[in-house]
Amino acid sequence: MISETNINLIEKLKELTGIPFSIEENELSDQELEQKLNKLLETYSTNQVSASRNSIFLRYLNGHITASEAKSSLHHYHFDTDLYVNLYLLRFDRPYNEDDSVLSILSEFIDRSTSEFLQVSDTELVIVHLTSSLADADSMQDFASQIENTLSSEAMTPVRISFDQSTRDFEALPTSYRNLTLAMEIGMTFYSSDRLYNYHQLGLGKLISSLPNEACESYLKETLPGIDFSSLDSETRNTINTFFSTGLNIAETARLLYLHRNTLVYRLDKFHKTTGLDLRDFDDAVSCKMGMLLTEYLDYNKNM
């Protein structure tokens, strides 16, 4: 017969680890059993429990356990799976865990009672942020921007962040996590000058990333023969991208680039003579945009 003390210890282990324990027939005395159970309890420190909770969450996001298994285990760790969940994927240019500054700053900036930090790798971190109400796209963008600005200024650590929409559907989280990974790859391929990538605002980049290389190469060869977009210098590329961002507005583009209107017109005319594409014409502008994106996609794949 197991003593009441040992029964209580078994219950504590279950609460701490989420694992139900049972004691079968054995030769241990009550005192010996009590010592072993206490040792098990000591083994599971706060940090180890946190690591176990993170492990469960990562296994679920990667599809290694079911939603019901994840919910059951996480409830034991007092994780409320009924709240809205916002996922953010952070990718660093270098290992962020070489020192404690990144996690320390994030812990000061983000309330750990409503968030989890899942360490995916040396350069990737997922933040699981719980909220009582649905966060719209602007709120999630602002939160991601605050994280990026804080880490850049206080930890001197550049970071890229991708995010999906807020959800209360726990079963949708693995799909959301896959969206974050895809958004990061698309963002780094087509919008490398940006640091924040909203999965639902990736435009043509999302479409092009689903195309095979052969289709991209065929389009460039047949529709834009003789134009080498990869050879564009940084000044020309910046001029084109700024012109596109203003909706082909010459006056606004000149203002943003600190150029005289005539200088901008000269650059556009020069590009027209070189490539045959007049960016002031909508159809030519679309062709140029497609050509630049397809070339970036193919160049990115070659370097992978």
PDB file of C-alpha atoms in Angstrom:
ATOM      1  CA  MET A   1       0.000   0.000   0.000  1.00  0.00           C
ATOM      2  CA  ILE A   2       1.434   3.366  -1.042  1.00  0.00           C
ATOM      3  CA  SER A   3       1.584   5.938   1.709  1.00  0.00           C
ATOM      4  CA  GLU A   4      -0.442   9.141   1.510  1.00  0.00           C
ATOM      5  CA  THR A   5       2.795  11.134   1.364  1.00  0.00           C
ATOM      6  CA  ASN A   6       3.945   9.272  -1.735  1.00  0.00           C
ATOM      7  CA  ILE A   7       0.526   9.610  -3.367  1.00  0.00           C
ATOM      8  CA  ASN A   8       0.803  13.363  -2.906  1.00  0.00           C
ATOM      9  CA  LEU A   9       4.301  13.349  -4.405  1.00  0.00           C
ATOM     10  CA  ILE A  10       3.028  11.449  -7.454  1.00  0.00           C
ATOM     11  CA  GLU A  11       0.296  14.048  -7.907  1.00  0.00           C
ATOM     12  CA  LYS A  12       2.865  16.837  -7.723  1.00  0.00           C
ATOM     13  CA  LEU A  13       4.913  15.132 -10.421  1.00  0.00           C
ATOM     14  CA  LYS A  14       1.850  14.920 -12.634  1.00  0.00           C
ATOM     15  CA  GLU A  15       1.085  18.620 -12.140  1.00  0.00           C
ATOM     16  CA  LEU A  16       4.676  19.564 -12.839  1.00  0.00           C
ATOM     17  CA  THR A  17       5.355  17.415 -15.903  1.00  0.00           C
ATOM     18  CA  GLY A  18       1.927  16.674 -17.337  1.00  0.00           C
ATOM     19  CA  ILE A  19       2.765  12.960 -17.173  1.00  0.00           C
ATOM     20  CA  PRO A  20       0.586  10.573 -15.109  1.00  0.00           C
ATOM     21  CA  PHE A  21       2.672   8.201 -12.958  1.00  0.00           C
ATOM     22  CA  SER A  22       1.694   4.885 -11.407  1.00  0.00           C
ATOM     23  CA  ILE A  23       3.616   2.721  -8.930  1.00  0.00           C
ATOM     24  CA  GLU A  24       3.532  -1.019  -9.452  1.00  0.00           C
ATOM     25  CA  GLU A  25       4.643  -3.797  -7.082  1.00  0.00           C
ATOM     26  CA  ASN A  26       8.248  -3.192  -6.040  1.00  0.00           C
ATOM     27  CA  GLU A  27      10.712  -3.943  -3.285  1.00  0.00           C
ATOM     28  CA  LEU A  28      11.196  -0.319  -2.224  1.00  0.00           C
ATOM     29  CA  SER A  29      10.109   0.734   1.210  1.00  0.00           C
ATOM     30  CA  ASP A  30       7.850   3.779   1.594  1.00  0.00           C
ATOM     31  CA  GLN A  31      10.834   5.790   2.730  1.00  0.00           C
ATOM     32  CA  GLU A  32      12.983   4.732  -0.252  1.00  0.00           C
ATOM     33  CA  LEU A  33      10.126   5.439  -2.639  1.00  0.00           C
ATOM     34  CA  GLU A  34       9.630   8.847  -1.056  1.00  0.00           C
ATOM     35  CA  GLN A  35      13.322   9.665  -1.540  1.00  0.00           C
ATOM     36  CA  LYS A  36      13.198   8.704  -5.219  1.00  0.00           C
ATOM     37  CA  LEU A  37      10.028  10.690  -5.866  1.00  0.00           C
ATOM     38  CA  ASN A  38      11.535  13.742  -4.176  1.00  0.00           C
ATOM     39  CA  LYS A  39      14.618  13.390  -6.335  1.00  0.00           C
ATOM     40  CA  LEU A  40      12.430  13.342  -9.449  1.00  0.00           C
ATOM     41  CA  LEU A  41      10.702  16.496  -8.283  1.00  0.00           C
ATOM     42  CA  GLU A  42      14.029  18.218  -7.736  1.00  0.00           C
ATOM     43  CA  THR A  43      15.131  17.264 -11.244  1.00  0.00           C
ATOM     44  CA  TYR A  44      12.269  19.208 -12.802  1.00  0.00           C
ATOM     45  CA  SER A  45      13.307  22.767 -12.016  1.00  0.00           C
ATOM     46  CA  THR A  46      11.437  25.779 -13.386  1.00  0.00           C
ATOM     47  CA  ASN A  47      13.747  26.036 -16.383  1.00  0.00           C
ATOM     48  CA  GLN A  48      13.308  22.383 -17.229  1.00  0.00           C
ATOM     49  CA  VAL A  49       9.543  22.696 -17.083  1.00  0.00           C
ATOM     50  CA  SER A  50       9.746  25.679 -19.413  1.00  0.00           C
ATOM     51  CA  ALA A  51      11.962  23.699 -21.787  1.00  0.00           C
ATOM     52  CA  SER A  52       9.483  20.819 -21.729  1.00  0.00           C
ATOM     53  CA  ARG A  53       6.597  23.183 -22.452  1.00  0.00           C
ATOM     54  CA  ASN A  54       8.530  24.705 -25.348  1.00  0.00           C
ATOM     55  CA  SER A  55       9.356  21.257 -26.656  1.00  0.00           C
ATOM     56  CA  ILE A  56       5.684  20.293 -26.655  1.00  0.00           C
ATOM     57  CA  PHE A  57       4.741  23.450 -28.502  1.00  0.00           C
ATOM     58  CA  LEU A  58       7.466  23.000 -31.132  1.00  0.00           C
ATOM     59  CA  ARG A  59       6.530  19.367 -31.667  1.00  0.00           C
ATOM     60  CA  TYR A  60       2.942  20.438 -32.231  1.00  0.00           C
ATOM     61  CA  LEU A  61       3.809  23.283 -34.615  1.00  0.00           C
ATOM     62  CA  ASN A  62       5.933  20.859 -36.657  1.00  0.00           C
ATOM     63  CA  GLY A  63       3.111  18.310 -36.811  1.00  0.00           C
ATOM     64  CA  HIS A  64       4.728  15.656 -34.609  1.00  0.00           C
ATOM     65  CA  ILE A  65       1.827  15.479 -32.136  1.00  0.00           C
ATOM     66  CA  THR A  66      -1.915  16.104 -32.501  1.00  0.00           C
ATOM     67  CA  ALA A  67      -3.836  19.146 -31.301  1.00  0.00           C
ATOM     68  CA  SER A  68      -5.525  17.134 -28.547  1.00  0.00           C
ATOM     69  CA  GLU A  69      -2.186  15.766 -27.319  1.00  0.00           C
ATOM     70  CA  ALA A  70      -0.671  19.255 -27.315  1.00  0.00           C
ATOM     71  CA  LYS A  71      -3.671  20.769 -25.522  1.00  0.00           C
ATOM     72  CA  SER A  72      -3.654  18.062 -22.885  1.00  0.00           C
ATOM     73  CA  SER A  73       0.051  18.493 -22.181  1.00  0.00           C
ATOM     74  CA  LEU A  74       0.035  22.307 -22.262  1.00  0.00           C
ATOM     75  CA  HIS A  75      -2.902  22.543 -19.860  1.00  0.00           C
ATOM     76  CA  HIS A  76      -0.729  20.799 -17.269  1.00  0.00           C
ATOM     77  CA  TYR A  77       1.710  23.687 -17.649  1.00  0.00           C
ATOM     78  CA  HIS A  78      -1.083  26.235 -17.132  1.00  0.00           C
ATOM     79  CA  PHE A  79      -0.982  27.337 -20.778  1.00  0.00           C
ATOM     80  CA  ASP A  80      -4.393  28.715 -21.799  1.00  0.00           C
ATOM     81  CA  THR A  81      -5.157  27.295 -25.241  1.00  0.00           C
ATOM     82  CA  ASP A  82      -8.488  29.135 -25.422  1.00  0.00           C
ATOM     83  CA  LEU A  83      -6.978  32.614 -25.877  1.00  0.00           C
ATOM     84  CA  TYR A  84      -6.098  34.240 -29.204  1.00  0.00           C
ATOM     85  CA  VAL A  85      -2.623  33.273 -30.392  1.00  0.00           C
ATOM     86  CA  ASN A  86      -0.297  35.484 -32.455  1.00  0.00           C
ATOM     87  CA  LEU A  87       2.809  33.808 -33.851  1.00  0.00           C
ATOM     88  CA  TYR A  88       5.979  35.669 -34.838  1.00  0.00           C
ATOM     89  CA  LEU A  89       9.031  34.073 -36.449  1.00  0.00           C
ATOM     90  CA  LEU A  90      12.301  35.919 -35.774  1.00  0.00           C
ATOM     91  CA  ARG A  91      15.327  35.168 -37.951  1.00  0.00           C
ATOM     92  CA  PHE A  92      18.689  36.621 -36.938  1.00  0.00           C
ATOM     93  CA  ASP A  93      21.714  37.242 -39.153  1.00  0.00           C
ATOM     94  CA  ARG A  94      23.935  35.547 -36.572  1.00  0.00           C
ATOM     95  CA  PRO A  95      23.356  33.201 -33.584  1.00  0.00           C
ATOM     96  CA  TYR A  96      21.293  35.161 -31.075  1.00  0.00           C
ATOM     97  CA  ASN A  97      22.103  32.926 -28.118  1.00  0.00           C
ATOM     98  CA  GLU A  98      25.833  33.659 -28.035  1.00  0.00           C
ATOM     99  CA  ASP A  99      24.987  35.871 -25.075  1.00  0.00           C
ATOM    100  CA  ASP A 100      21.854  36.519 -23.022  1.00  0.00           C
ATOM    101  CA  SER A 101      21.173  40.037 -24.294  1.00  0.00           C
ATOM    102  CA  VAL A 102      18.532  39.158 -26.892  1.00  0.00           C
ATOM    103  CA  LEU A 103      16.390  36.963 -24.643  1.00  0.00           C
ATOM    104  CA  SER A 104      16.910  39.351 -21.735  1.00  0.00           C
ATOM    105  CA  ILE A 105      15.707  42.356 -23.714  1.00  0.00           C
ATOM    106  CA  LEU A 106      12.765  40.404 -25.122  1.00  0.00           C
ATOM    107  CA  SER A 107      11.812  39.313 -21.597  1.00  0.00           C
ATOM    108  CA  GLU A 108      11.791  42.921 -20.427  1.00  0.00           C
ATOM    109  CA  PHE A 109       9.829  44.076 -23.445  1.00  0.00           C
ATOM    110  CA  ILE A 110       7.310  41.216 -23.644  1.00  0.00           C
ATOM    111  CA  ASP A 111       5.226  39.937 -20.725  1.00  0.00           C
ATOM    112  CA  ARG A 112       6.356  36.337 -20.213  1.00  0.00           C
ATOM    113  CA  SER A 113       3.100  35.450 -18.455  1.00  0.00           C
ATOM    114  CA  THR A 114       1.314  35.841 -21.804  1.00  0.00           C
ATOM    115  CA  SER A 115       4.097  34.733 -24.146  1.00  0.00           C
ATOM    116  CA  GLU A 116       6.379  31.824 -24.946  1.00  0.00           C
ATOM    117  CA  PHE A 117       9.801  31.973 -26.585  1.00  0.00           C
ATOM    118  CA  LEU A 118      10.413  28.858 -28.671  1.00  0.00           C
ATOM    119  CA  GLN A 119      14.047  28.421 -29.640  1.00  0.00           C
ATOM    120  CA  VAL A 120      13.905  26.751 -33.053  1.00  0.00           C
ATOM    121  CA  SER A 121      17.636  27.041 -33.839  1.00  0.00           C
ATOM    122  CA  ASP A 122      20.653  29.269 -33.196  1.00  0.00           C
ATOM    123  CA  THR A 123      19.249  31.849 -35.603  1.00  0.00           C
ATOM    124  CA  GLU A 124      15.486  31.340 -35.334  1.00  0.00           C
ATOM    125  CA  LEU A 125      13.077  32.084 -32.524  1.00  0.00           C
ATOM    126  CA  VAL A 126       9.280  31.840 -32.434  1.00  0.00           C
ATOM    127  CA  ILE A 127       7.290  34.105 -30.137  1.00  0.00           C
ATOM    128  CA  VAL A 128       3.871  32.800 -29.117  1.00  0.00           C
ATOM    129  CA  HIS A 129       1.947  35.837 -27.928  1.00  0.00           C
ATOM    130  CA  LEU A 130      -1.429  35.346 -26.213  1.00  0.00           C
ATOM    131  CA  THR A 131      -4.121  38.031 -26.257  1.00  0.00           C
ATOM    132  CA  SER A 132      -7.665  38.171 -24.921  1.00  0.00           C
ATOM    133  CA  SER A 133      -8.983  39.751 -28.119  1.00  0.00           C
ATOM    134  CA  LEU A 134      -8.370  39.391 -31.835  1.00  0.00           C
ATOM    135  CA  ALA A 135      -5.339  41.357 -33.058  1.00  0.00           C
ATOM    136  CA  ASP A 136      -5.770  42.962 -36.465  1.00  0.00           C
ATOM    137  CA  ALA A 137      -3.037  43.172 -39.108  1.00  0.00           C
ATOM    138  CA  ASP A 138      -2.001  46.689 -38.067  1.00  0.00           C
ATOM    139  CA  SER A 139      -1.622  45.662 -34.405  1.00  0.00           C
ATOM    140  CA  MET A 140       0.527  42.680 -35.332  1.00  0.00           C
ATOM    141  CA  GLN A 141       2.624  44.847 -37.658  1.00  0.00           C
ATOM    142  CA  ASP A 142       3.138  47.393 -34.856  1.00  0.00           C
ATOM    143  CA  PHE A 143       4.126  44.671 -32.374  1.00  0.00           C
ATOM    144  CA  ALA A 144       6.610  43.156 -34.845  1.00  0.00           C
ATOM    145  CA  SER A 145       7.997  46.623 -35.567  1.00  0.00           C
ATOM    146  CA  GLN A 146       8.515  47.297 -31.850  1.00  0.00           C
ATOM    147  CA  ILE A 147      10.406  44.015 -31.477  1.00  0.00           C
ATOM    148  CA  GLU A 148      12.610  44.782 -34.500  1.00  0.00           C
ATOM    149  CA  ASN A 149      13.345  48.332 -33.379  1.00  0.00           C
ATOM    150  CA  THR A 150      14.064  47.295 -29.780  1.00  0.00           C
ATOM    151  CA  LEU A 151      16.497  44.524 -30.739  1.00  0.00           C
ATOM    152  CA  SER A 152      18.229  46.737 -33.312  1.00  0.00           C
ATOM    153  CA  SER A 153      18.728  49.642 -30.921  1.00  0.00           C
ATOM    154  CA  GLU A 154      19.287  47.911 -27.572  1.00  0.00           C
ATOM    155  CA  ALA A 155      20.878  44.587 -28.524  1.00  0.00           C
ATOM    156  CA  MET A 156      22.477  45.883 -31.737  1.00  0.00           C
ATOM    157  CA  THR A 157      21.121  42.741 -33.349  1.00  0.00           C
ATOM    158  CA  PRO A 158      19.450  42.908 -36.782  1.00  0.00           C
ATOM    159  CA  VAL A 159      16.430  40.642 -37.130  1.00  0.00           C
ATOM    160  CA  ARG A 160      13.745  39.830 -39.692  1.00  0.00           C
ATOM    161  CA  ILE A 161      10.219  39.008 -38.517  1.00  0.00           C
ATOM    162  CA  SER A 162       7.386  37.225 -40.303  1.00  0.00           C
ATOM    163  CA  PHE A 163       3.857  36.892 -38.976  1.00  0.00           C
ATOM    164  CA  ASP A 164       0.435  35.542 -39.880  1.00  0.00           C
ATOM    165  CA  GLN A 165      -3.024  36.582 -38.701  1.00  0.00           C
ATOM    166  CA  SER A 166      -4.222  36.213 -35.108  1.00  0.00           C
ATOM    167  CA  THR A 167      -6.260  33.074 -34.425  1.00  0.00           C
ATOM    168  CA  ARG A 168      -8.255  31.459 -31.655  1.00  0.00           C
ATOM    169  CA  ASP A 169      -8.294  28.150 -33.478  1.00  0.00           C
ATOM    170  CA  PHE A 170      -5.609  26.110 -31.744  1.00  0.00           C
ATOM    171  CA  GLU A 171      -5.742  23.488 -34.490  1.00  0.00           C
ATOM    172  CA  ALA A 172      -4.770  26.132 -37.079  1.00  0.00           C
ATOM    173  CA  LEU A 173      -1.413  26.909 -35.437  1.00  0.00           C
ATOM    174  CA  PRO A 174       0.716  24.373 -37.405  1.00  0.00           C
ATOM    175  CA  THR A 175      -0.616  25.894 -40.655  1.00  0.00           C
ATOM    176  CA  SER A 176       0.106  29.376 -39.336  1.00  0.00           C
ATOM    177  CA  TYR A 177       3.663  28.323 -38.465  1.00  0.00           C
ATOM    178  CA  ARG A 178       4.195  26.985 -41.995  1.00  0.00           C
ATOM    179  CA  ASN A 179       2.920  30.317 -43.307  1.00  0.00           C
ATOM    180  CA  LEU A 180       5.534  32.136 -41.201  1.00  0.00           C
ATOM    181  CA  THR A 181       8.342  30.004 -42.621  1.00  0.00           C
ATOM    182  CA  LEU A 182       7.103  30.548 -46.181  1.00  0.00           C
ATOM    183  CA  ALA A 183       6.669  34.286 -45.588  1.00  0.00           C
ATOM    184  CA  MET A 184      10.254  34.512 -44.321  1.00  0.00           C
ATOM    185  CA  GLU A 185      11.635  32.778 -47.416  1.00  0.00           C
ATOM    186  CA  ILE A 186       9.511  34.861 -49.797  1.00  0.00           C
ATOM    187  CA  GLY A 187      10.383  38.061 -47.967  1.00  0.00           C
ATOM    188  CA  MET A 188      14.114  37.392 -48.030  1.00  0.00           C
ATOM    189  CA  THR A 189      13.912  36.477 -51.728  1.00  0.00           C
ATOM    190  CA  PHE A 190      11.840  39.352 -53.093  1.00  0.00           C
ATOM    191  CA  TYR A 191      11.858  42.040 -50.414  1.00  0.00           C
ATOM    192  CA  SER A 192      15.286  41.704 -48.845  1.00  0.00           C
ATOM    193  CA  SER A 193      15.472  45.410 -48.020  1.00  0.00           C
ATOM    194  CA  ASP A 194      12.456  45.005 -45.707  1.00  0.00           C
ATOM    195  CA  ARG A 195      12.565  43.512 -42.220  1.00  0.00           C
ATOM    196  CA  LEU A 196       8.895  42.687 -41.569  1.00  0.00           C
ATOM    197  CA  TYR A 197       6.899  40.203 -43.649  1.00  0.00           C
ATOM    198  CA  ASN A 198       3.132  39.810 -43.339  1.00  0.00           C
ATOM    199  CA  TYR A 199       2.148  36.483 -44.924  1.00  0.00           C
ATOM    200  CA  HIS A 200      -1.032  38.039 -46.331  1.00  0.00           C
ATOM    201  CA  GLN A 201       0.712  41.036 -47.906  1.00  0.00           C
ATOM    202  CA  LEU A 202       3.455  39.431 -49.971  1.00  0.00           C
ATOM    203  CA  GLY A 203       1.823  40.250 -53.307  1.00  0.00           C
ATOM    204  CA  LEU A 204       3.390  38.825 -56.460  1.00  0.00           C
ATOM    205  CA  GLY A 205       6.228  37.291 -54.480  1.00  0.00           C
ATOM    206  CA  LYS A 206       3.872  34.664 -53.055  1.00  0.00           C
ATOM    207  CA  LEU A 207       2.591  33.767 -56.525  1.00  0.00           C
ATOM    208  CA  ILE A 208       6.022  33.590 -58.137  1.00  0.00           C
ATOM    209  CA  SER A 209       7.449  31.432 -55.334  1.00  0.00           C
ATOM    210  CA  SER A 210       4.996  28.694 -56.302  1.00  0.00           C
ATOM    211  CA  LEU A 211       6.244  28.562 -59.909  1.00  0.00           C
ATOM    212  CA  PRO A 212       8.880  26.113 -61.171  1.00  0.00           C
ATOM    213  CA  ASN A 213      12.184  27.584 -62.354  1.00  0.00           C
ATOM    214  CA  GLU A 214      11.483  26.464 -65.915  1.00  0.00           C
ATOM    215  CA  ALA A 215       8.301  28.537 -66.109  1.00  0.00           C
ATOM    216  CA  CYS A 216      10.122  31.631 -64.813  1.00  0.00           C
ATOM    217  CA  GLU A 217      13.004  31.219 -67.257  1.00  0.00           C
ATOM    218  CA  SER A 218      10.574  30.660 -70.138  1.00  0.00           C
ATOM    219  CA  TYR A 219       8.633  33.826 -69.301  1.00  0.00           C
ATOM    220  CA  LEU A 220      11.784  35.955 -69.194  1.00  0.00           C
ATOM    221  CA  LYS A 221      13.094  34.515 -72.448  1.00  0.00           C
ATOM    222  CA  GLU A 222       9.839  34.898 -74.382  1.00  0.00           C
ATOM    223  CA  THR A 223       8.415  38.118 -72.900  1.00  0.00           C
ATOM    224  CA  LEU A 224      11.520  40.096 -71.946  1.00  0.00           C
ATOM    225  CA  PRO A 225      14.292  38.836 -74.257  1.00  0.00           C
ATOM    226  CA  GLY A 226      17.692  40.419 -73.960  1.00  0.00           C
ATOM    227  CA  ILE A 227      17.020  42.228 -70.657  1.00  0.00           C
ATOM    228  CA  ASP A 228      19.353  41.263 -67.826  1.00  0.00           C
ATOM    229  CA  PHE A 229      17.614  42.519 -64.675  1.00  0.00           C
ATOM    230  CA  SER A 230      20.328  41.045 -62.455  1.00  0.00           C
ATOM    231  CA  SER A 231      22.847  43.501 -63.917  1.00  0.00           C
ATOM    232  CA  LEU A 232      20.901  46.613 -62.858  1.00  0.00           C
ATOM    233  CA  ASP A 233      23.020  48.875 -60.674  1.00  0.00           C
ATOM    234  CA  SER A 234      21.818  49.875 -57.218  1.00  0.00           C
ATOM    235  CA  GLU A 235      20.918  53.428 -58.297  1.00  0.00           C
ATOM    236  CA  THR A 236      18.694  52.237 -61.134  1.00  0.00           C
ATOM    237  CA  ARG A 237      17.119  49.552 -58.985  1.00  0.00           C
ATOM    238  CA  ASN A 238      16.380  52.045 -56.214  1.00  0.00           C
ATOM    239  CA  THR A 239      14.896  54.511 -58.695  1.00  0.00           C
ATOM    240  CA  ILE A 240      12.615  51.846 -60.170  1.00  0.00           C
ATOM    241  CA  ASN A 241      11.456  50.502 -56.811  1.00  0.00           C
ATOM    242  CA  THR A 242      10.727  53.993 -55.502  1.00  0.00           C
ATOM    243  CA  PHE A 243       8.831  54.839 -58.696  1.00  0.00           C
ATOM    244  CA  PHE A 244       6.720  51.710 -58.260  1.00  0.00           C
ATOM    245  CA  SER A 245       6.096  52.410 -54.559  1.00  0.00           C
ATOM    246  CA  THR A 246       4.607  55.822 -55.402  1.00  0.00           C
ATOM    247  CA  GLY A 247       2.214  54.408 -57.993  1.00  0.00           C
ATOM    248  CA  LEU A 248       4.320  55.723 -60.912  1.00  0.00           C
ATOM    249  CA  ASN A 249       4.123  59.272 -59.588  1.00  0.00           C
ATOM    250  CA  ILE A 250       7.055  61.276 -60.963  1.00  0.00           C
ATOM    251  CA  ALA A 251       6.762  64.235 -58.599  1.00  0.00           C
ATOM    252  CA  GLU A 252       6.541  62.076 -55.462  1.00  0.00           C
ATOM    253  CA  THR A 253       9.367  59.810 -56.617  1.00  0.00           C
ATOM    254  CA  ALA A 254      11.632  62.804 -57.252  1.00  0.00           C
ATOM    255  CA  ARG A 255      10.815  64.136 -53.789  1.00  0.00           C
ATOM    256  CA  LEU A 256      11.598  60.835 -52.057  1.00  0.00           C
ATOM    257  CA  LEU A 257      14.867  60.434 -53.973  1.00  0.00           C
ATOM    258  CA  TYR A 258      15.844  64.106 -53.475  1.00  0.00           C
ATOM    259  CA  LEU A 259      16.116  64.498 -57.243  1.00  0.00           C
ATOM    260  CA  HIS A 260      15.114  67.266 -59.612  1.00  0.00           C
ATOM    261  CA  ARG A 261      12.169  66.191 -61.736  1.00  0.00           C
ATOM    262  CA  ASN A 262      14.254  66.478 -64.919  1.00  0.00           C
ATOM    263  CA  THR A 263      16.940  64.194 -63.451  1.00  0.00           C
ATOM    264  CA  LEU A 264      14.345  61.530 -62.718  1.00  0.00           C
ATOM    265  CA  VAL A 265      12.859  61.870 -66.215  1.00  0.00           C
ATOM    266  CA  TYR A 266      16.371  61.485 -67.662  1.00  0.00           C
ATOM    267  CA  ARG A 267      16.862  58.240 -65.711  1.00  0.00           C
ATOM    268  CA  LEU A 268      13.518  56.877 -66.887  1.00  0.00           C
ATOM    269  CA  ASP A 269      14.314  57.813 -70.489  1.00  0.00           C
ATOM    270  CA  LYS A 270      17.720  56.145 -70.239  1.00  0.00           C
ATOM    271  CA  PHE A 271      16.138  52.931 -68.908  1.00  0.00           C
ATOM    272  CA  HIS A 272      13.586  53.081 -71.742  1.00  0.00           C
ATOM    273  CA  LYS A 273      16.318  53.331 -74.394  1.00  0.00           C
ATOM    274  CA  THR A 274      18.333  50.512 -72.803  1.00  0.00           C
ATOM    275  CA  THR A 275      15.532  47.993 -72.246  1.00  0.00           C
ATOM    276  CA  GLY A 276      12.627  49.128 -74.414  1.00  0.00           C
ATOM    277  CA  LEU A 277      10.462  49.445 -71.285  1.00  0.00           C
ATOM    278  CA  ASP A 278       8.849  52.797 -70.574  1.00  0.00           C
ATOM    279  CA  LEU A 279       8.051  52.687 -66.872  1.00  0.00           C
ATOM    280  CA  ARG A 280       5.551  55.519 -67.247  1.00  0.00           C
ATOM    281  CA  ASP A 281       3.417  53.090 -69.230  1.00  0.00           C
ATOM    282  CA  PHE A 282       1.430  50.781 -66.946  1.00  0.00           C
ATOM    283  CA  ASP A 283       1.908  47.616 -69.024  1.00  0.00           C
ATOM    284  CA  ASP A 284       5.652  48.174 -69.325  1.00  0.00           C
ATOM    285  CA  ALA A 285       5.848  48.885 -65.596  1.00  0.00           C
ATOM    286  CA  VAL A 286       4.096  45.573 -64.841  1.00  0.00           C
ATOM    287  CA  SER A 287       6.462  43.723 -67.203  1.00  0.00           C
ATOM    288  CA  CYS A 288       9.468  45.301 -65.506  1.00  0.00           C
ATOM    289  CA  LYS A 289       8.174  44.433 -62.034  1.00  0.00           C
ATOM    290  CA  MET A 290       7.603  40.820 -63.077  1.00  0.00           C
ATOM    291  CA  GLY A 291      11.032  40.620 -64.686  1.00  0.00           C
ATOM    292  CA  MET A 292      12.784  41.928 -61.583  1.00  0.00           C
ATOM    293  CA  LEU A 293      10.888  39.598 -59.246  1.00  0.00           C
ATOM    294  CA  LEU A 294      11.423  36.532 -61.452  1.00  0.00           C
ATOM    295  CA  THR A 295      15.149  37.295 -61.744  1.00  0.00           C
ATOM    296  CA  GLU A 296      15.482  37.708 -57.958  1.00  0.00           C
ATOM    297  CA  TYR A 297      13.663  34.407 -57.473  1.00  0.00           C
ATOM    298  CA  LEU A 298      15.910  32.531 -59.912  1.00  0.00           C
ATOM    299  CA  ASP A 299      19.088  34.096 -58.476  1.00  0.00           C
ATOM    300  CA  TYR A 300      17.969  33.160 -54.957  1.00  0.00           C
ATOM    301  CA  ASN A 301      17.341  29.534 -55.993  1.00  0.00           C
ATOM    302  CA  LYS A 302      20.755  29.308 -57.665  1.00  0.00           C
ATOM    303  CA  ASN A 303      22.447  30.329 -54.419  1.00  0.00           C
ATOM    304  CA  MET A 304      20.508  27.848 -52.278  1.00  0.00           C
TER     305      MET A 304
END
